[in-house]
XYZ file of C-alpha atoms in Angstrom:
443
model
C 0.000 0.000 0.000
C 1.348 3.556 -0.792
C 1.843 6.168 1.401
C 2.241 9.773 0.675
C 5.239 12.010 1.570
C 3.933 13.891 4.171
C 2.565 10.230 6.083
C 6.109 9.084 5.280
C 7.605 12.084 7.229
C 7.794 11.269 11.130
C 6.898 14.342 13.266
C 8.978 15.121 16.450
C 8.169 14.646 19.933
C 7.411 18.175 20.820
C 5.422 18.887 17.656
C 3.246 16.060 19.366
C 2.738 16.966 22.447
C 2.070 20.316 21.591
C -0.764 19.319 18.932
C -2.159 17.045 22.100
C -1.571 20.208 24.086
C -3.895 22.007 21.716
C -6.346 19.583 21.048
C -6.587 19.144 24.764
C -6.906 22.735 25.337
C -9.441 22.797 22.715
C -11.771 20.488 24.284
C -11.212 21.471 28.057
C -12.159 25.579 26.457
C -15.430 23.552 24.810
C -16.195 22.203 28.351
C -16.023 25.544 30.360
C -17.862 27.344 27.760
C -21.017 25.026 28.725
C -20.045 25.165 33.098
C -22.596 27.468 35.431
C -21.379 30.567 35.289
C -23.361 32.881 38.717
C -23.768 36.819 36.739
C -22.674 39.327 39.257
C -21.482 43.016 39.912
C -19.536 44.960 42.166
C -19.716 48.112 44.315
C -17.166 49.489 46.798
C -18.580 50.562 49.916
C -18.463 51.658 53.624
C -19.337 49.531 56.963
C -21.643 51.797 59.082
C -24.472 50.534 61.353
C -27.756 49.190 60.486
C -29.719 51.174 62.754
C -29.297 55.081 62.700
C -29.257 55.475 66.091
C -25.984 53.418 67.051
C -23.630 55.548 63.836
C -20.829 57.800 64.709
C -22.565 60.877 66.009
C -21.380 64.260 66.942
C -22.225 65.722 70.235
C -23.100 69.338 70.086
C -23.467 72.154 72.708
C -26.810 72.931 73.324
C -25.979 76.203 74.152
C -23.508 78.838 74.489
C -20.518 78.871 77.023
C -16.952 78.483 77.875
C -15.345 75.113 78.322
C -14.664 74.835 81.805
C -13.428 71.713 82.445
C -13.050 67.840 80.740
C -14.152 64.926 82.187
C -13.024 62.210 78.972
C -9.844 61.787 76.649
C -9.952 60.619 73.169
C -10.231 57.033 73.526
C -12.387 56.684 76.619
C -15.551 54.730 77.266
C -18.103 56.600 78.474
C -22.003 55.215 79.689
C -24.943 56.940 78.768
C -25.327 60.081 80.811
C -21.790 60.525 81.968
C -19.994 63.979 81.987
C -18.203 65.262 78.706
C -17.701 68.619 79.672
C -18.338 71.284 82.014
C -19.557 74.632 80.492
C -19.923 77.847 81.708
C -22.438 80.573 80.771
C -21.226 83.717 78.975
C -24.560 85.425 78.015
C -25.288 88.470 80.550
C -28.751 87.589 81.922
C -27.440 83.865 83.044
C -24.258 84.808 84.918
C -25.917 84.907 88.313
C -25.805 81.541 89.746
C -29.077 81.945 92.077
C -31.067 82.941 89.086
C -32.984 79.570 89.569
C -33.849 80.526 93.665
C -34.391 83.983 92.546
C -36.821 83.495 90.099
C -38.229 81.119 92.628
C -38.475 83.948 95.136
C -39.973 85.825 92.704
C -43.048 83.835 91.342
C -43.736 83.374 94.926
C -44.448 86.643 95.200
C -45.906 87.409 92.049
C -48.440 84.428 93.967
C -49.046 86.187 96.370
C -49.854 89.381 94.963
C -52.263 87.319 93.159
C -53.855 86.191 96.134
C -54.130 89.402 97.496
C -55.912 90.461 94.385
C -58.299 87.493 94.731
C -58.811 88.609 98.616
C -60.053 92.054 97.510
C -62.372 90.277 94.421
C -63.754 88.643 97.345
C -64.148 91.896 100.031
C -65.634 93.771 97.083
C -68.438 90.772 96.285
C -69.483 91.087 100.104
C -69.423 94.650 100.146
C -71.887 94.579 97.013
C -74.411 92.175 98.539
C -74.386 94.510 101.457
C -75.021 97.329 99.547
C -77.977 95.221 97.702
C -79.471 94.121 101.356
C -79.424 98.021 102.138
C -80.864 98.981 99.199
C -83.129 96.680 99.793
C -83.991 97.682 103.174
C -84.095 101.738 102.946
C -86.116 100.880 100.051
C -88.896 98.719 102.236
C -88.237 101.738 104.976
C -89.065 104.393 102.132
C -92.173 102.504 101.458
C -93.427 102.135 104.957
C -92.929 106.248 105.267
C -94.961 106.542 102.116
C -97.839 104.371 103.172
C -97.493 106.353 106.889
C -97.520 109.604 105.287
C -100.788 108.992 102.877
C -102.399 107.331 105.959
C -101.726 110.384 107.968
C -103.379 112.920 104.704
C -106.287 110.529 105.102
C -106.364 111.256 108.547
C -105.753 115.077 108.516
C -108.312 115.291 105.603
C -111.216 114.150 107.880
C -110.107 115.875 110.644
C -110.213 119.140 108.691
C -113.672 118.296 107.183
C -114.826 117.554 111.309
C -113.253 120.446 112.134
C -114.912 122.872 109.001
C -117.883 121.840 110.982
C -116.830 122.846 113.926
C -115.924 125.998 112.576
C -119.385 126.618 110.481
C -120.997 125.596 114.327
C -118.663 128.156 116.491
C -119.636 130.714 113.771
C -123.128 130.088 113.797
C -123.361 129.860 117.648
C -121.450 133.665 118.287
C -123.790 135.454 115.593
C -126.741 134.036 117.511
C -125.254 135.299 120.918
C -124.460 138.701 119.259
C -128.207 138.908 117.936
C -128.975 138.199 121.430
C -126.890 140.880 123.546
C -128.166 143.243 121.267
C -131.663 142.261 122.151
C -130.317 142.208 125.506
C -131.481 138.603 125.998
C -128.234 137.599 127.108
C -124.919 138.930 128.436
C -122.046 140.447 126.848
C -119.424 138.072 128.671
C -121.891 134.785 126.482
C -120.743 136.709 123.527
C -117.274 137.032 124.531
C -117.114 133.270 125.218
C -118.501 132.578 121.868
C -115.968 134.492 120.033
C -113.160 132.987 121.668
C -115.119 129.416 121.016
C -115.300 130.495 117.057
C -111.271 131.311 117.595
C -110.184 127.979 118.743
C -112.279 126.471 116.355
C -110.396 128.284 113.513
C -107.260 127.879 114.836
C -107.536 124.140 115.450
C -108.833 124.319 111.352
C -105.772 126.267 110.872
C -103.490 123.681 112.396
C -105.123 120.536 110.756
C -104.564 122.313 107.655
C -101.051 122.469 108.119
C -100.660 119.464 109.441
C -102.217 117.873 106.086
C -100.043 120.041 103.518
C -97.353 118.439 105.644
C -98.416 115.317 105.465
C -98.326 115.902 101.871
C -95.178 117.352 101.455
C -94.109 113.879 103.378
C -96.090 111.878 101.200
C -93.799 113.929 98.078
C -90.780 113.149 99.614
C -91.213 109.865 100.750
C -91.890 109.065 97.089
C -89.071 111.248 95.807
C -86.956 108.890 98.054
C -88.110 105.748 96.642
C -87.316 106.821 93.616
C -83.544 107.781 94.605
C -82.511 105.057 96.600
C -82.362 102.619 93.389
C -79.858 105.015 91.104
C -78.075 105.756 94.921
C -77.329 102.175 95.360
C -77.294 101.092 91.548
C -74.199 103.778 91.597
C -72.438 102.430 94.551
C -73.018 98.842 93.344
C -71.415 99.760 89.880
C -68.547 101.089 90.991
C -67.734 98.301 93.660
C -68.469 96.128 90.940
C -66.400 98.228 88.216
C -63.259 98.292 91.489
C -64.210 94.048 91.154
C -63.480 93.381 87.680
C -60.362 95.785 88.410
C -58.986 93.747 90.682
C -60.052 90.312 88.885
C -57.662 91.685 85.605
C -54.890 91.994 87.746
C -55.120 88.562 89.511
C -55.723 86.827 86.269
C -52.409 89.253 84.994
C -50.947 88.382 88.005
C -51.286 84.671 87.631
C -50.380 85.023 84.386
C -46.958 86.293 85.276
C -46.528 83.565 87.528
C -47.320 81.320 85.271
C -44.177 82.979 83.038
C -41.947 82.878 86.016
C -42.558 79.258 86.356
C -42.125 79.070 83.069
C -38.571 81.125 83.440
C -37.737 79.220 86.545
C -37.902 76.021 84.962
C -35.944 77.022 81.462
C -33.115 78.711 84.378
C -33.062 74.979 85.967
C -33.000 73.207 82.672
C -30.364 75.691 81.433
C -28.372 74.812 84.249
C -28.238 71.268 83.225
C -26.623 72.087 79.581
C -24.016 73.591 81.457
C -22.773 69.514 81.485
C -22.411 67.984 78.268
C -23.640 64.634 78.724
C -22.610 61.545 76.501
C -25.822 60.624 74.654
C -25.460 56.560 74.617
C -22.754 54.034 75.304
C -19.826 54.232 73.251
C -16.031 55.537 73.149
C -14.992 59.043 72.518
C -13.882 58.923 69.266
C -12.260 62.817 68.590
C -12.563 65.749 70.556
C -13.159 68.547 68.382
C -13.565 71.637 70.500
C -9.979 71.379 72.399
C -9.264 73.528 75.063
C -9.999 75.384 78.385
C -11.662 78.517 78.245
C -12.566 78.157 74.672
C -15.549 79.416 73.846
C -18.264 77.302 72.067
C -21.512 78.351 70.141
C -25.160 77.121 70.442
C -24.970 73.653 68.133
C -21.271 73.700 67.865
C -20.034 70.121 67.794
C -17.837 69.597 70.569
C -16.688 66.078 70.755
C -17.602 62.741 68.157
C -18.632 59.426 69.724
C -18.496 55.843 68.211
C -21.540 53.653 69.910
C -19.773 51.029 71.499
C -22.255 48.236 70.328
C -24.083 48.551 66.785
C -25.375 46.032 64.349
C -23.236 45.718 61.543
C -23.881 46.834 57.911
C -22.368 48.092 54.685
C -24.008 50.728 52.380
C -22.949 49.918 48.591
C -22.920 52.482 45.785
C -24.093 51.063 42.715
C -24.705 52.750 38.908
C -28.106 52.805 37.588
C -27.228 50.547 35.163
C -26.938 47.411 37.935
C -29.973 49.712 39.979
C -32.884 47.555 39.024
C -30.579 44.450 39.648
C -31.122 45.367 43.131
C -33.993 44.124 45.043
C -34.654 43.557 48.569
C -33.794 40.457 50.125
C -31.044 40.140 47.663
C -27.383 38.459 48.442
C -24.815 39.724 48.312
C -20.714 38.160 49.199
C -18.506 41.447 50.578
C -14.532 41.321 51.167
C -13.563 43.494 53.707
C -10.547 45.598 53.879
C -8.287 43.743 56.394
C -9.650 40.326 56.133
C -7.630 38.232 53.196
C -10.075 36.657 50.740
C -10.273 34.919 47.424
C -13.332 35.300 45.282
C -13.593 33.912 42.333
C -15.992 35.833 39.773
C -18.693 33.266 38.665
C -18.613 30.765 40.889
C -19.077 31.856 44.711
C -19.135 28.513 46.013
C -15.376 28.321 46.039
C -14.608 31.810 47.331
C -13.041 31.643 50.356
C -12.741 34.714 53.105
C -16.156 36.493 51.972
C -19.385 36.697 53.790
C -22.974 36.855 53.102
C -24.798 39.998 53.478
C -28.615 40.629 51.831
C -30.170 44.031 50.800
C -31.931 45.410 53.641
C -32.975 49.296 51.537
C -32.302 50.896 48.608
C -32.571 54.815 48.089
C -34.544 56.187 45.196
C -32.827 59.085 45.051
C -29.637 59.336 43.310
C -26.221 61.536 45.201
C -24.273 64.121 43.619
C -21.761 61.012 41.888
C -24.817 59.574 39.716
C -25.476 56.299 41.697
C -27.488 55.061 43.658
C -27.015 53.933 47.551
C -27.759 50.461 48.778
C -28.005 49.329 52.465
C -26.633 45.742 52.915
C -26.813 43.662 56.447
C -26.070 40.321 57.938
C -27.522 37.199 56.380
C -28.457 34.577 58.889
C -27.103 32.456 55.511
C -23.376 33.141 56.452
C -20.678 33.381 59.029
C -20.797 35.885 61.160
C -19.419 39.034 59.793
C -15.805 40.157 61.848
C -16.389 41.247 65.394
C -13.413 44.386 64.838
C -15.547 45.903 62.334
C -15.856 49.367 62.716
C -18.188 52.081 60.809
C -15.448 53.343 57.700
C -14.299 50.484 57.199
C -13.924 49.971 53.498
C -15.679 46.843 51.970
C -16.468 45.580 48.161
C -19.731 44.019 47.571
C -20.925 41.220 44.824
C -24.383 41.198 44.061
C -25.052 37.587 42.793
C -27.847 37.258 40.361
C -28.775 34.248 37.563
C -26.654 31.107 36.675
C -25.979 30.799 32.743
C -23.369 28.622 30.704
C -20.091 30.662 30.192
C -20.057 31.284 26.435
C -23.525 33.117 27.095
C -21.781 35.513 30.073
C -18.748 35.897 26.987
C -21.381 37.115 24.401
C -22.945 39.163 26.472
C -19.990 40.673 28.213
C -18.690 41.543 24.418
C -21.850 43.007 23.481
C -22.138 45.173 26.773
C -25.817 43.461 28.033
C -26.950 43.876 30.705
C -26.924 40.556 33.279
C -30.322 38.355 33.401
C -32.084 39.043 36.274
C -35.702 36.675 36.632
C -38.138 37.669 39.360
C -39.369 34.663 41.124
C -43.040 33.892 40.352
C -45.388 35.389 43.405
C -42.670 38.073 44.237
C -43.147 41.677 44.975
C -41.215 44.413 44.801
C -42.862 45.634 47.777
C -40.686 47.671 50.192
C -39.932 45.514 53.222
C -40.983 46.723 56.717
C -38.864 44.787 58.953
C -34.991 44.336 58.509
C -33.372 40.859 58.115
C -32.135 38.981 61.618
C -29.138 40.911 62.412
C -26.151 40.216 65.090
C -25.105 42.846 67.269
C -21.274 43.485 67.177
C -19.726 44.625 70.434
């Protein structure tokens, strides 16, 4: 059997193996193109604490005043409540340091100016109902006079008609004597008695007529009275009643001011207290920013920074809004923390070794001044624990791991710049979450 030239020709060794090399190569680079292949993306970060409360905070002067004294270096741990600083006021009208007794002294007798006020309110409602019993009673007393004084005219006026009679009788009786003596029947002294008879007669007339214009002159005045002693006592009552609401305006403006003082009295005592700057929560005095005795600070001027000793953990991501609605809550994500060696290898998480599980616990909808978007990552009860030394600034890179495809289709779409595949589970919302996931506390 013939054999061509180029059969004849014996290849050497390393021509050989490298053609196995190749073919080899070949087939293994066939293989991985069909392997899982986990889509991902990455975003540097920042530890900081899951709840607000427990971040590094600032604590500020709540008002005005001249360090006096410190109480804590950098470094120290302080308890909630314990002494920063010692302050001293600077602002005129707080200098004196019995401003608190003072004012004290001085609602208490603001008080009791305002019970004197209120002992007057009720001298001048007593002194009214007097005056409205005496009206009362020269009013009753005017009345009786008035029904006295027409009873006596009634009286007078049939005395004076009794006594006209006796008049017209006397009269009669001395023209019939004087007929008489001048017939000379009967004796000049009979005349004489019967003229003085006709004179008491009309002087008793005269007298009962007096008596009855008096009676109703009294009659006029007791009326006239009755008449004044309502506007008499209607004046009085007004102006005890006017000298009443008088002294009710100043007790209400006196309680009023001592209402203020209290007021005063209790912002003096409360003042008092921001002399002390007071460490807010648990934690270590991170910077002191405000060094110095004698230095003067400003209302809201940050004095000193604390770190809360204990917070929970977490890491907020920055991501672009091209990976944004990759994002969802509840999502995992692997970090590598600055410090802590790791090995991650893009693709396949399973055998990364030094990174731990976190899972999106918000995500803002507002994008910052650098065009992306922030991302709030916590512990995942699916993980190790995250490192105890953690502290809030620590730096940290997050994966966010989304669908499993064969490697030649991450290749494609890597070279034509897709986007990754991201499927939402049948049944699940995008709903925002109301309760963050299970979280450990790191002390």
């Amino acid at each position: 059997m013939g054999l061509t030239a180029l059969e004849r020709v014996d290849l050497p060794d390393g021509q050989k193996l490298f053609r196995r090399w190749i073919v080899a190569l070949a087939i293994i680079g066939i293989i991985m193109m069909f392997l899982p292949w986990v889509q991902n993306f990455r975003a540097k970060g920042t530890v900081t604490a899951l709840d607000p409360a427990f971040r590094p905070q600032t604590v500020h002067a709540t008002i005005p005043g001249r360090i006096e004294e410190w109480r804590v270096f950098e470094g120290d741990t302080v308890s909630f409540g314990d002494t920063i600083a010692r302050l001293s006021e600077i602002k005129p009208e707080y200098l004196d340091p019995e401003i608190v007794p003072r004012t004290a002294e001085m609602r208490q007798a603001k008080s009791n100016s305002a019970g004197g006020y209120l002992e007057k309110v009720a001298a001048l409602d007593e002194q009214i109902r007097n005056f409205r019993r005496e009206q009362q009673n020269k009013l009753e007393l005017a009345r009786n006079k008035l029904a006295q004084s027409k009873l006596k005219v009634n009286t007078l006026q049939a005395d004076l008609a009794q006594q006209e009679v006796q008049v017209s009788i006397a009269e009669y009786q001395r023209r019939r004597s004087d007929t008489l003596v001048t017939e000379g029947l009967k004796p000049l002294t009979d005349l004489e008695a019967k003229r003085l008879k006709e004179q008491e007669a009309n002087a008793k007339y005269v007298k009962i007529a007096n008596e009855l214009d008096q009676a109703r002159t009294d009659v006029e005045q007791a009326q006239i009275e009755i008449n004044n002693v309502g506007p008499t006592y209607q004046g009085k009552i007004a102006k005890a009643m006017s000298d009443r609401a008088s002294a009710l305006t100043s007790y209400y403006n006196s309680v009023g001011d001592v209402a203020k003082l209290q007021i005063q009295e209790s912002n003096y005592s409360i003042r008092q207290g921001y002399n002390y700057i007071l460490a807010p929560q648990d934690g270590i005095v991170a910077k002191v920013l405000t060094p110095g005795i004698g230095e003067t600070v400003k209302e809201g001027d940050a004095v000193v920074s604390i770190l809360p000793s204990q917070f929970t953990a977490a890491v907020e991501i920055f991501v672009e809004p091209f990976n944004l609605p990759l994002v969802r809550q509840g999502q995992q994500v692997r970090f590598l923390f600055d410090g802590w060696p790791a090995v991650f290898f893009s693709g396949w998480p399973g055998l990364s070794y030094g990174t731990f599980v976190g899972e999106v616990v918000a995500v803002d909808n507002i994008i910052d001044s650098k065009g992306r978007y922030r991302v709030l990552v916590g512990p995942s009860d699916d993980g190790r624990d995250w490192p105890a030394a953690l502290r809030p600034g620590s730096g940290a890179e997050g994966v966010a791991l989304l669908e499993t495809v064969p490697v030649w289709y991450e290749l494609w779409r890597q070279l034509n710049a897709f986007p990754p595949d991201y499927y939402q589970d049948a049944g699940e919302s995008e709903e925002v979450k109301t309760k963050a996931p299970k979280t450990r506390v790191v002390k």
